[in-house]
Structures are given as structure tokens and as C-alpha cells.
Amino acid sequence: MRTHSEKNPVHLSVLINGFVILWLLMAAFPFLWTVWGSFKVELDFFSIANWTNALTGENTQRTHEGAFTAAAYEGAWLQEEFWLAAINTAIVCVSVVVISLTFGTLGAYALSRSTHKYTFWLLITALIFRAMPPVTLVAGYLLPFFEWNLWGHLSTSIIVLVAINQPFTLWMLHSFFQKIPKDLDESAKVDGCNQFQAFWHVIIPVMWPGVITTGLFSFLLAYNDFAVTAMLLAKENHTMVPKIASFLGTTQTEGNVMFAVASVVSATAPLFILIMFFQRQIVAGLTQGAVKG
Amino acid sequence: MKHRTFFWFILPTALSMLVFIAMPIVSVVTQSVYTPHEAVLVETESCGPFGCSKETVIDQAATKSLREAEPLGRFVGLEIYLDRGHLAVDEVAQAWRDSEGISEFISELNNLPFYRAMGFTLTYTFTVAPLMLLLGFLIAVSVNRLNRYLKGLVIFFSLLPMIVSPLIGSLVLFWMVDSRGILGTFLQWVAGDPDLSVKASTSLTWVMLIVYGVWHAAPFSFIVFYAGLQTLPGDLLESAQIDGANRWQRTWHIVVPHLLPLVTFVALIQLMDNFRVFEPIVGFNSEAHATSLSWFIFNDLGGETRLLSSASATSVLTIIGVAILLAPVLVRTWRDYQRKG
């Protein structure tokens, strides 16, 4: 667009740059502030006396002999066993991604290659399922899971998250598969492959970008889930997000805000790294459904 | 593809969706028309030195065995849907008869938990969507004029609010806007009121939740619109410029119509997703001022006594709401499909 328009007048450039800077502040500052504050004591991060205490760390200096302290991290990770939640999250995320992609690529491949009418109805059903808020399904899980002693285990939550993830995975992979010409598997079949061999040896190797993008979104869904993991996991199996919620305290139990601050920062760090490495794929995934429609 | 091959390919995904999405829906609908058995009462006569007295006590053993034999409970039909915690038909009828005007009726409705949750959910859904579209569009147009290096940087930071878990995102904002936090202090200074507290006021809580919603969702529309801007018809813009169209005319007559299909796409997805607003209510600890349908379900399920029937009834009502919002998407998909043949 730039190449076609005349040079921006000065006031417009100032306006635009100002707006971009404002947005950058809005997007990034809350996170930077929380990272900074997580190394202070509660009296500094939530300062009644003077907000600049959060910058100088006056109370932190008094109690910890230094403007920064890792006390909140120590409390959350060691005392409250946030490390266990981190391991649980890792197990859940890796399993969900692997199983989702396995189920999803098989299903989406079939949907993209079959010309029968039922493929459309399957995709529509998946779309309807995609719209279901997960929390509405939770009430349906509890009774049977209690009856059959399935409640509380990581494996139960994993398979539930995989299922909730399937509609989205199917749609995204379906649109990636459709971009791969059908001649490719036809010629493989002429060479003597059966359908599965054509899928495995010919299509999947060219599908990697699509699989990685979809995998990222499956990962995010599992990583960020609160409703399912909070309701279906026993306390000792909690993943990071429900664990953070438990630091907040309820009307019955007292929470510890600084533990929550430290664990929020800890849980955001992996996402930060994820964007750093996969920015291009995330953007591709977001625009996938949109630009073609 | 042969039906047989298709079947084996689709089996794992179809089975997982059938067992963990379709069947739970059936189970939720069933649970919503049952309620747990009431305690079995027995009348016992206890005789002491001063005569006999009758007393009614709960027969724990019988209650337990009855509840275990029929975990679903007893059939009550639509009773739960119509009770005070949900559609509250009697209360609504009463309020309709008693109230003088429409505003009084609405404030009466606001006292009923279900309608209060519904009110916030709908307000949130329909204010966040247009605001995030607008903000996303402005960011996309602005960023599109930056140089390549800066674009990458802005996109990098823009993804953060969208990608973090809603609970984490809302907590990060909540701590800042706390009356002892940096934004809270700033707002007190702006308003000139040292006692101002966002979380103590209903209207400010609503504003805060909506601001969070826009903050969380704007990156999505930004990215989609930004991608759309890359496919702008350059020659059309150029000829418009030669014909003397100024910047605003070009934006309004070429850029906006070019992005319009994307606007519908983003808006439809947003309506569906914002309707399930839930984590921010937990993060902002705002249940005293704003609740949503999803939070309602979560709250019923999370308590000491899990109110399965009540949660199920709310779930069914939420699903109906989602279905209404989904209808335009389905119609659109159907048309697309027809067009492609």
C-alpha cells in the first residue's frame, strides 16, 4: 500500500506512530510490570503508601536486603509445589498435542479427499461442537466419571481435552489438506500405494507446516484450559492454570497473592518463548480460516 | 475415497467426539430434568421418663442406598428450568404484574441471578465484538505503514494478550487496576478521588471486564485484517489516487469493502467465543457485580455439594444461546458449500 500512496503528511505520521506506541504499551506493559513486581514483596507491588514503592522496592529492601527477592518464586515453586503443576501441564500438553494431531490428520485427510456428501455434514457437526463452551459439557462428565472412578486422573483430562480440541483441529487441518493437490495421492496410488501409504509417505511429508501450526493451537488450548482441568483433576494433579487459581484463595481459605504473581509470570514465560519461535506459524493459523472465506 | 477406507480414517476422531462431546450433551440434558432424591425421613418415637415424643429424623442408610441405586435422582421435568435460580417464571410474571414501567421491570429482573448473568453475558458479547473490530482495524492500518523490522516487533508483542490464558491475562490486569496497584492509583489521581476502587463499583467492574475483553481479542482482528491488507488491489488504489480520491475516500471506498468479508468472519467467531466469557469473572473476582452463564455453571459444579441438576439446566440454556448465535455461521457455511457444489 505504501508504494502507491503519496508520502504521509507529518501530522498523520505522528498520529499513526503515536497510536502504534500506545498499543504496544497496552499490549506489553502489563506483562513487564508483572514480571518486575513479582520480584518484590506484596507491600511494594500492592503499595498503599506510595506507588513508587513498586519501582524502588522500599519494603523489599527492608525485609530482604536488596531491591529484588525471589521469595515469591521460592514459595510458589517449592513450598506450594508449583513444580508439580508444571510437570502435569507438560504431560497434559504433550499428550494432547500428539493424540490430537494423530486423530486430526487422519480424519481431516479423509474429509478432504472424500467427495461424498456426508463429509459436509461431518464438518458442520464439528463446527457445532466447536461452538460448545467446554464448561457446559463438564456437568455431563462428572456423574459417569465418578461412577466409573475415572475422575481426577491426568489421562481422563487428556482424552477430554483431545475430544474438545478435535473440531477445531479438523477444520484447520482440513483447510491445509485441501491446498495439497489431489493428483499427488492419485499418482502415489497408481504407483501401488494404498490409501494409508499414500497418506503417510506422500502427503504427510508435505503437510508439516500445516501440522505444526495446528499443533501449536492444540498446545495453546491444552495449556490455557481452566474449566476442564479445574473441574476434572484431583487437587494433586492440577495443571498450572487451576493451580494459580487456587493461590487466589476463596472465602474459606486465605490465598497468597505474591505466589499467584510469581506463578503467573512462570506460566507466561513458555508462551513468550513460543511466540518468539513460532510467530510466523501462529499468524498463519489465525488467518487460515479467514482469508480463504 | 471408498466408504470403507473413509470409515477407518475418520474413526478415532469421530469416536472421541461422539463419546466426549455428543454423549455428554445427552447426559447434560438428561440430568437437567432430574434432581437428587430428597432425604428419607423416618418418624421415631422416643420414650423417656416424661412420656413419649415423636421426632422425625433422616434415615441416613436408606437415603444413601436410594441415592446410590438411582444416582440420577427423581424425574422432575422442567421444574429446574423454571425455578428461581434459572428462568424464574413465577418471579418474572410477578415482576411483570407489579412493576409500573419497563425500567422497573428490568431492575426487578436484575435481582434474579440467571437474568443478571444473562444480562452481563449479552452486554459483554455485543460490546466487545464491535470494539475489538474497530481497535484491530486501527492497529492493522497503522502497523501496515511501518517498516518491515518494526512490523515484526509489533506483531510479536501484540500476540501476547491474545495467547495467554484468559485467567492469567485478567489477573495481570486485575492486579494493576487494584486500588493499590499502578493503574488503580493512576485512576484515583485522574478522578481526584483517593477512595476510588474499580472492583467496588458495578459499572466500573463491567467497564473493566469489557476493556479486558477488547484487549484480549483485538490482536485476533488485527492479525486477520493485517493479512487482508497485504492482498489489497494495488492498481485499484493507484487509479483511485489518479482520479483524485483522497486518503479517507480511498480507505472508505476501497480498503473497508476489501476487508468486509473478514469483518463478518471475525465478528461471528467473536460472538460465539465471547458468549462463553468465564475466566475473567474468576480472575477479576467480580461475581458480586458481574456474573456470566458459564461462571454460573462453574459455580454450581465447584461447591461442596455439586449441584449437577442446576448446572445442567444452565448448560442447556447456554447451549441454546450458542445455537442462536451460531445460526448465521451455519447458514454461511451452507451457502459456501452450495456455491462450490
PDB file of N, CA and C in Angstrom, chain B residues 45 97 146:
ATOM      1  N   GLU B  45     -40.311 -42.835  67.654  1.00  0.00           N
ATOM      2  CA  GLU B  45     -40.913 -42.429  68.918  1.00  0.00           C
ATOM      3  C   GLU B  45     -39.904 -42.718  70.015  1.00  0.00           C
ATOM      4  N   ARG B  97     -46.362  -8.106  36.514  1.00  0.00           N
ATOM      5  CA  ARG B  97     -47.642  -7.588  37.001  1.00  0.00           C
ATOM      6  C   ARG B  97     -47.436  -6.364  37.880  1.00  0.00           C
ATOM      7  N   LEU B 146       4.271   0.860   8.846  1.00  0.00           N
ATOM      8  CA  LEU B 146       5.606   0.825   9.440  1.00  0.00           C
ATOM      9  C   LEU B 146       6.569   0.075   8.525  1.00  0.00           C
TER      10      LEU B 146
END
